Amino acid sequence: MSGRHGEGISPEENRRVQELTREFDAAFGAEPEGVWRAPGRVNLIGEHLDYNNGLVLPFAIDRSALVAIRLAPGREEAALISTWSDPSTGERARAAFRPGALEPGDVRGWAAGPAGVAWALAESTGTEIPPFELLLDSTVPVGSGLSSSHAVEVAVALALNDLIGAGLSRRDLARVTQRAENDFVGAPTGIMDQSASLLSTAGHAILLDCRSLEAEYIPLELVDAGLRLLVVDTRVAHSNDDGGYAARRAACERGAEQLGVGSLGELPVDADISALSGETRRRVRHVLSERARVDQAVGNLREHRWAALGENLTASHVSLRDDYEVSCPELDTAVESLLGAGALGARMTGAGFGGSAIGLVREADVGTASSAVVDAFGERSWGRPRVFEVLPGPGASRCL
C-alpha cells in the first residue's frame, strides 16, 4: 500500500482526522473508507532547479491537507466538498465532475487538482476511476508558496491509488501528480513539490535529484543547534499557472538549447555562458549559481556550519531577486527585516511573485525577528503577514 498508516501524525492532526470523519458522515450519510494526509513543503534551497533537472533541498512541514474519501460507484459524478469557504456564497465550496469523462481544462478552481489527479491516474494506469465522495481540509496557506495545491493532489493521489488498488510507487505518484498539474491544470511545474510531500521523513531535508527522483536524506538538526526556521507568509498570493513562471521556464529551455544541452542540469556550474545575452543569460546564471549553492548548503548542513548555511540562503535570495527576477517588494522586505533582526540567513522560497520567505533564526531571536517583519509591513501599510515556525516533518500517509 502506498500510504504508510499514520506515520508521525501529530495530536492536532489526529483531532482533525476525527473531526473530518464525523463531518464526512454528516455530509454524505456514510463513513469514509479512509483519511489520507499530505504535507506542504519548504524548499530550503535550490529554487527553480526542479524543471532544470537539478538537485533541490526541500522538506515537509507540519501543515497538511487531509482528504476523507469513499468510492461511490452508484453516483453519476464525483462529489467534492472543501472546508474552504466559497467567496461568492460564504458556504463550503463544492464541486462535481465525471471521473470517466474528464478532459484537460474541464474543471477550474480548487477542484482542478483532484480532478487532474483522477484524470492522470486513469491515463497512466488504464484503470477507470469510479465516482467518489471527498471532503477536504487543509492547513497549508493557499498561495503562500508552501505547495498547498500539491498537498491536496498528493493526498488525493495516495487515496485513489489505495482504493482502486493501482499499486503505484511514491515516485510513480509524483509523476502522476506532475502530469495532473502540467497537462490537466495547465501549470508547467516541476516535480519537486509533490516529491517532497511524498518522500519526506521527519527530521530531515531531502536532497532530491529531479531527473531520477533519487533521494538522499540530510539531517536538519535545527533544534539541537538552538535554531528555528521562520516562515513569513506575505499573503501576496502567487500562482504557478500565470505567465511569469512559464516565461522563466522558457528562458531556461532557450538557454539550454543555445548552449547545446538538453537541460541546464547537464552543464558544469562554472560553464561559460558568455555567448548568451540579456535576460537569458541572467536566468541561466541564477540556475548555475543556485546549483553551486545547493552543494555548499549540503556540506554546511553535514558539518553543522550554520552561519555559512545562512550565507547560502541570503545569496540565493539575491540571485532570485536580481538574476531570476521572481521576488517582489513584500518578499524583499521580509528578508531584509529578518536579516536586520539577526537572522543567520533569509530568502524567498517557492516560485516567487509573492508567497513566503524563510529565515534561519536563533531560538532566542524568534520573537524579535517576527516582530521586525510585522512592524516593517505595518510601516508600509501592507496587510499583516503570517509568521510561524516550521520543522521538518514526515511525508504523506494514510491516517485512518
CSV table of N, CA, C and O in Angstrom, one decimal, residues 26-103:
chain,number,residue,atom,x,y,z
A,26,ALA,N,-21.7,13.2,8.2
A,26,ALA,CA,-22.9,14.1,8.2
A,26,ALA,C,-23.2,14.6,6.8
A,26,ALA,O,-24.3,14.8,6.4
A,27,ALA,N,-22.1,14.8,6.0
A,27,ALA,CA,-22.3,15.4,4.6
A,27,ALA,C,-22.8,14.3,3.6
A,27,ALA,O,-23.6,14.6,2.7
A,28,PHE,N,-22.3,13.1,3.8
A,28,PHE,CA,-22.6,12.1,2.7
A,28,PHE,C,-23.4,10.9,3.3
A,28,PHE,O,-23.8,10.0,2.5
A,29,GLY,N,-23.7,10.9,4.5
A,29,GLY,CA,-24.5,9.8,5.1
A,29,GLY,C,-23.9,8.5,5.2
A,29,GLY,O,-24.5,7.4,5.4
A,30,ALA,N,-22.5,8.4,5.2
A,30,ALA,CA,-21.8,7.2,5.4
A,30,ALA,C,-20.4,7.6,5.9
A,30,ALA,O,-19.9,8.7,5.6
A,31,GLU,N,-19.7,6.7,6.5
A,31,GLU,CA,-18.3,6.9,6.9
A,31,GLU,C,-17.4,6.8,5.7
A,31,GLU,O,-17.6,6.1,4.7
A,32,PRO,N,-16.3,7.6,5.7
A,32,PRO,CA,-15.3,7.4,4.6
A,32,PRO,C,-14.6,6.1,4.7
A,32,PRO,O,-14.5,5.4,5.7
A,33,GLU,N,-14.0,5.7,3.5
A,33,GLU,CA,-13.2,4.5,3.6
A,33,GLU,C,-11.8,4.7,4.2
A,33,GLU,O,-11.1,3.8,4.5
A,34,GLY,N,-11.4,6.0,4.3
A,34,GLY,CA,-10.2,6.3,5.0
A,34,GLY,C,-9.9,7.8,4.9
A,34,GLY,O,-10.7,8.5,4.3
A,35,VAL,N,-8.9,8.2,5.6
A,35,VAL,CA,-8.4,9.6,5.5
A,35,VAL,C,-6.9,9.6,5.2
A,35,VAL,O,-6.2,8.9,5.9
A,36,TRP,N,-6.6,10.4,4.3
A,36,TRP,CA,-5.2,10.5,3.9
A,36,TRP,C,-4.7,11.9,4.1
A,36,TRP,O,-5.4,12.9,3.9
A,37,ARG,N,-3.4,12.0,4.4
A,37,ARG,CA,-2.8,13.4,4.7
A,37,ARG,C,-1.6,13.5,3.8
A,37,ARG,O,-0.9,12.6,3.5
A,38,ALA,N,-1.3,14.8,3.4
A,38,ALA,CA,-0.1,15.1,2.6
A,38,ALA,C,0.3,16.5,3.1
A,38,ALA,O,-0.5,17.4,3.1
A,39,PRO,N,1.6,16.6,3.5
A,39,PRO,CA,2.1,17.9,4.0
A,39,PRO,C,2.5,18.9,2.9
A,39,PRO,O,2.8,18.5,1.7
A,40,GLY,N,2.4,20.2,3.2
A,40,GLY,CA,3.1,21.2,2.4
A,40,GLY,C,4.6,21.1,2.6
A,40,GLY,O,5.1,20.2,3.2
A,41,ARG,N,5.3,21.9,1.9
A,41,ARG,CA,6.8,21.8,2.0
A,41,ARG,C,7.4,23.2,2.0
A,41,ARG,O,6.8,24.2,1.5
A,42,VAL,N,8.6,23.3,2.5
A,42,VAL,CA,9.5,24.4,2.4
A,42,VAL,C,10.7,23.9,1.6
A,42,VAL,O,11.2,22.8,1.8
A,43,ASN,N,11.1,24.7,0.6
A,43,ASN,CA,12.4,24.4,-0.1
A,43,ASN,C,13.5,25.2,0.6
A,43,ASN,O,13.5,26.4,0.5
A,44,LEU,N,14.4,24.5,1.2
A,44,LEU,CA,15.4,25.2,1.9
A,44,LEU,C,16.3,26.0,1.0
A,44,LEU,O,16.7,27.1,1.2
A,45,ILE,N,16.7,25.3,-0.1
A,45,ILE,CA,17.5,26.0,-1.2
A,45,ILE,C,17.4,25.1,-2.4
A,45,ILE,O,17.1,23.9,-2.4
A,46,GLY,N,17.6,25.8,-3.6
A,46,GLY,CA,17.6,25.1,-4.9
A,46,GLY,C,16.4,25.5,-5.6
A,46,GLY,O,15.6,24.6,-6.2
A,47,GLU,N,16.1,26.8,-5.7
A,47,GLU,CA,14.9,27.3,-6.3
A,47,GLU,C,15.0,27.4,-7.8
A,47,GLU,O,15.9,27.8,-8.4
A,48,HIS,N,13.9,26.9,-8.4
A,48,HIS,CA,13.7,26.8,-9.9
A,48,HIS,C,14.7,25.9,-10.5
A,48,HIS,O,15.1,26.0,-11.7
A,49,LEU,N,15.2,24.9,-9.8
A,49,LEU,CA,16.1,23.9,-10.3
A,49,LEU,C,15.4,22.6,-10.7
A,49,LEU,O,15.9,21.8,-11.4
A,50,ASP,N,14.2,22.4,-10.2
A,50,ASP,CA,13.5,21.2,-10.5
A,50,ASP,C,13.2,21.0,-12.0
A,50,ASP,O,13.6,19.9,-12.5
A,51,TYR,N,12.7,22.0,-12.6
A,51,TYR,CA,12.4,21.8,-14.1
A,51,TYR,C,13.7,21.9,-14.9
A,51,TYR,O,13.7,21.8,-16.1
A,52,ASN,N,14.8,22.3,-14.3
A,52,ASN,CA,16.1,22.3,-14.9
A,52,ASN,C,16.9,21.0,-14.6
A,52,ASN,O,18.1,21.0,-14.9
A,53,ASN,N,16.3,20.0,-14.1
A,53,ASN,CA,16.9,18.7,-13.8
A,53,ASN,C,18.1,18.9,-12.9
A,53,ASN,O,19.1,18.2,-13.0
A,54,GLY,N,17.9,19.7,-11.8
A,54,GLY,CA,19.0,19.9,-10.8
A,54,GLY,C,18.6,19.2,-9.5
A,54,GLY,O,17.7,18.4,-9.4
A,55,LEU,N,19.5,19.5,-8.5
A,55,LEU,CA,19.3,19.0,-7.2
A,55,LEU,C,18.6,20.1,-6.3
A,55,LEU,O,18.9,21.2,-6.5
A,56,VAL,N,17.6,19.7,-5.5
A,56,VAL,CA,16.9,20.6,-4.6
A,56,VAL,C,16.9,20.0,-3.2
A,56,VAL,O,17.3,18.9,-3.0
A,57,LEU,N,16.6,20.9,-2.2
A,57,LEU,CA,16.7,20.5,-0.8
A,57,LEU,C,15.5,20.9,0.0
A,57,LEU,O,15.5,21.8,0.8
A,58,PRO,N,14.3,20.3,-0.3
A,58,PRO,CA,13.1,20.6,0.4
A,58,PRO,C,12.9,19.8,1.6
A,58,PRO,O,13.6,18.8,1.8
A,59,PHE,N,11.9,20.1,2.4
A,59,PHE,CA,11.4,19.2,3.5
A,59,PHE,C,10.0,19.5,3.7
A,59,PHE,O,9.4,20.5,3.5
A,60,ALA,N,9.3,18.4,4.2
A,60,ALA,CA,7.9,18.5,4.6
A,60,ALA,C,7.7,19.3,5.8
A,60,ALA,O,8.5,19.3,6.7
A,61,ILE,N,6.6,20.1,5.9
A,61,ILE,CA,6.3,20.9,7.1
A,61,ILE,C,5.1,20.3,7.8
A,61,ILE,O,4.5,19.4,7.4
A,62,ASP,N,4.8,20.9,9.0
A,62,ASP,CA,3.8,20.3,9.8
A,62,ASP,C,2.4,21.0,9.5
A,62,ASP,O,1.5,21.0,10.4
A,63,ARG,N,2.2,21.4,8.3
A,63,ARG,CA,0.9,21.9,7.9
A,63,ARG,C,0.5,21.0,6.7
A,63,ARG,O,1.3,20.7,5.8
A,64,SER,N,-0.7,20.5,6.7
A,64,SER,CA,-1.1,19.4,5.8
A,64,SER,C,-2.5,19.6,5.2
A,64,SER,O,-3.3,20.3,5.7
A,65,ALA,N,-2.7,18.8,4.1
A,65,ALA,CA,-4.0,18.6,3.5
A,65,ALA,C,-4.5,17.3,4.0
A,65,ALA,O,-3.7,16.3,3.9
A,66,LEU,N,-5.8,17.2,4.4
A,66,LEU,CA,-6.4,15.9,4.7
A,66,LEU,C,-7.6,15.7,3.8
A,66,LEU,O,-8.3,16.6,3.5
A,67,VAL,N,-7.7,14.5,3.3
A,67,VAL,CA,-8.9,14.1,2.5
A,67,VAL,C,-9.5,12.9,3.0
A,67,VAL,O,-8.9,11.9,3.2
A,68,ALA,N,-10.8,12.9,3.3
A,68,ALA,CA,-11.6,11.8,3.6
A,68,ALA,C,-12.3,11.4,2.3
A,68,ALA,O,-13.0,12.2,1.6
A,69,ILE,N,-12.3,10.1,1.9
A,69,ILE,CA,-12.8,9.7,0.6
A,69,ILE,C,-13.6,8.3,0.8
A,69,ILE,O,-13.2,7.5,1.6
A,70,ARG,N,-14.6,8.2,0.0
A,70,ARG,CA,-15.3,6.9,-0.2
A,70,ARG,C,-15.6,6.7,-1.6
A,70,ARG,O,-16.2,7.7,-2.3
A,71,LEU,N,-15.3,5.6,-2.2
A,71,LEU,CA,-15.7,5.3,-3.6
A,71,LEU,C,-17.2,5.2,-3.6
A,71,LEU,O,-17.8,4.6,-2.7
A,72,ALA,N,-17.9,5.7,-4.6
A,72,ALA,CA,-19.3,5.7,-4.7
A,72,ALA,C,-19.7,5.4,-6.2
A,72,ALA,O,-20.2,6.3,-6.9
A,73,PRO,N,-19.5,4.1,-6.6
A,73,PRO,CA,-19.8,3.8,-8.0
A,73,PRO,C,-21.2,4.0,-8.4
A,73,PRO,O,-21.6,4.0,-9.6
A,74,GLY,N,-22.2,4.0,-7.4
A,74,GLY,CA,-23.6,4.3,-7.7
A,74,GLY,C,-23.9,5.7,-8.1
A,74,GLY,O,-24.9,6.0,-8.7
A,75,ARG,N,-23.0,6.6,-7.9
A,75,ARG,CA,-23.2,8.0,-8.3
A,75,ARG,C,-22.9,8.2,-9.7
A,75,ARG,O,-22.1,7.4,-10.3
A,76,GLU,N,-23.4,9.2,-10.3
A,76,GLU,CA,-23.1,9.6,-11.7
A,76,GLU,C,-21.8,10.5,-11.7
A,76,GLU,O,-21.1,10.4,-12.7
A,77,GLU,N,-21.6,11.2,-10.7
A,77,GLU,CA,-20.5,12.2,-10.6
A,77,GLU,C,-19.7,12.0,-9.3
A,77,GLU,O,-20.3,11.6,-8.3
A,78,ALA,N,-18.5,12.4,-9.3
A,78,ALA,CA,-17.7,12.5,-8.0
A,78,ALA,C,-18.3,13.8,-7.4
A,78,ALA,O,-18.6,14.8,-8.0
A,79,ALA,N,-18.4,13.8,-6.0
A,79,ALA,CA,-18.9,14.9,-5.3
A,79,ALA,C,-17.8,15.3,-4.3
A,79,ALA,O,-17.3,14.5,-3.5
A,80,LEU,N,-17.4,16.6,-4.4
A,80,LEU,CA,-16.3,17.1,-3.5
A,80,LEU,C,-16.8,18.3,-2.7
A,80,LEU,O,-17.5,19.1,-3.2
A,81,ILE,N,-16.4,18.3,-1.5
A,81,ILE,CA,-16.7,19.4,-0.6
A,81,ILE,C,-15.4,19.8,0.1
A,81,ILE,O,-14.6,18.9,0.5
A,82,SER,N,-15.2,21.1,0.2
A,82,SER,CA,-14.0,21.6,0.9
A,82,SER,C,-14.4,22.4,2.1
A,82,SER,O,-15.5,23.0,2.2
A,83,THR,N,-13.6,22.3,3.2
A,83,THR,CA,-13.8,23.2,4.3
A,83,THR,C,-13.5,24.6,4.1
A,83,THR,O,-13.9,25.5,4.8
A,84,TRP,N,-12.9,24.9,2.9
A,84,TRP,CA,-12.7,26.3,2.5
A,84,TRP,C,-14.1,26.9,2.1
A,84,TRP,O,-14.9,26.2,1.6
A,85,SER,N,-14.2,28.2,2.4
A,85,SER,CA,-15.5,28.9,2.0
A,85,SER,C,-15.5,29.3,0.6
A,85,SER,O,-14.4,29.8,0.1
A,86,ASP,N,-16.6,29.2,-0.1
A,86,ASP,CA,-16.8,29.8,-1.4
A,86,ASP,C,-17.0,31.3,-1.2
A,86,ASP,O,-18.0,31.7,-0.6
A,87,PRO,N,-16.1,32.1,-1.8
A,87,PRO,CA,-16.3,33.6,-1.6
A,87,PRO,C,-17.6,34.1,-2.1
A,87,PRO,O,-18.1,35.2,-1.6
A,88,SER,N,-18.2,33.5,-3.0
A,88,SER,CA,-19.5,34.0,-3.6
A,88,SER,C,-20.7,33.7,-2.7
A,88,SER,O,-21.7,34.4,-2.8
A,89,THR,N,-20.6,32.7,-1.9
A,89,THR,CA,-21.7,32.3,-1.1
A,89,THR,C,-21.5,32.3,0.4
A,89,THR,O,-22.4,32.3,1.2
A,90,GLY,N,-20.2,32.2,0.8
A,90,GLY,CA,-19.8,32.1,2.2
A,90,GLY,C,-20.0,30.7,2.7
A,90,GLY,O,-19.7,30.5,3.9
A,91,GLU,N,-20.5,29.8,1.9
A,91,GLU,CA,-20.7,28.4,2.3
A,91,GLU,C,-19.5,27.6,1.9
A,91,GLU,O,-18.6,28.0,1.1
A,92,ARG,N,-19.4,26.3,2.3
A,92,ARG,CA,-18.4,25.4,1.9
A,92,ARG,C,-18.3,25.3,0.4
A,92,ARG,O,-19.4,25.1,-0.2
A,93,ALA,N,-17.2,25.3,-0.1
A,93,ALA,CA,-17.0,25.1,-1.6
A,93,ALA,C,-17.3,23.7,-2.0
A,93,ALA,O,-16.9,22.7,-1.3
A,94,ARG,N,-18.1,23.6,-3.1
A,94,ARG,CA,-18.5,22.3,-3.6
A,94,ARG,C,-18.1,22.2,-5.1
A,94,ARG,O,-18.1,23.2,-5.8
A,95,ALA,N,-17.9,20.9,-5.5
A,95,ALA,CA,-17.6,20.7,-6.9
A,95,ALA,C,-18.1,19.3,-7.3
A,95,ALA,O,-18.3,18.4,-6.4
A,96,ALA,N,-18.3,19.1,-8.6
A,96,ALA,CA,-18.7,17.8,-9.1
A,96,ALA,C,-18.1,17.6,-10.5
A,96,ALA,O,-18.0,18.6,-11.3
A,97,PHE,N,-17.8,16.4,-10.8
A,97,PHE,CA,-17.3,16.0,-12.2
A,97,PHE,C,-17.5,14.5,-12.4
A,97,PHE,O,-17.6,13.8,-11.5
A,98,ARG,N,-17.5,14.1,-13.7
A,98,ARG,CA,-17.5,12.7,-14.0
A,98,ARG,C,-16.1,12.2,-14.2
A,98,ARG,O,-15.4,12.6,-15.2
A,99,PRO,N,-15.5,11.4,-13.3
A,99,PRO,CA,-14.1,11.0,-13.5
A,99,PRO,C,-13.8,10.3,-14.8
A,99,PRO,O,-12.7,10.4,-15.3
A,100,GLY,N,-14.8,9.6,-15.4
A,100,GLY,CA,-14.5,8.8,-16.6
A,100,GLY,C,-14.7,9.7,-17.9
A,100,GLY,O,-14.5,9.1,-19.0
A,101,ALA,N,-15.1,10.9,-17.7
A,101,ALA,CA,-15.3,11.8,-18.9
A,101,ALA,C,-14.5,13.1,-18.8
A,101,ALA,O,-14.9,14.1,-19.5
A,102,LEU,N,-13.4,13.1,-18.1
A,102,LEU,CA,-12.6,14.3,-17.9
A,102,LEU,C,-11.7,14.6,-19.1
A,102,LEU,O,-11.2,13.6,-19.7
A,103,GLU,N,-11.6,15.8,-19.4
A,103,GLU,CA,-10.6,16.3,-20.4
A,103,GLU,C,-9.9,17.5,-19.8
A,103,GLU,O,-10.4,18.2,-19.0
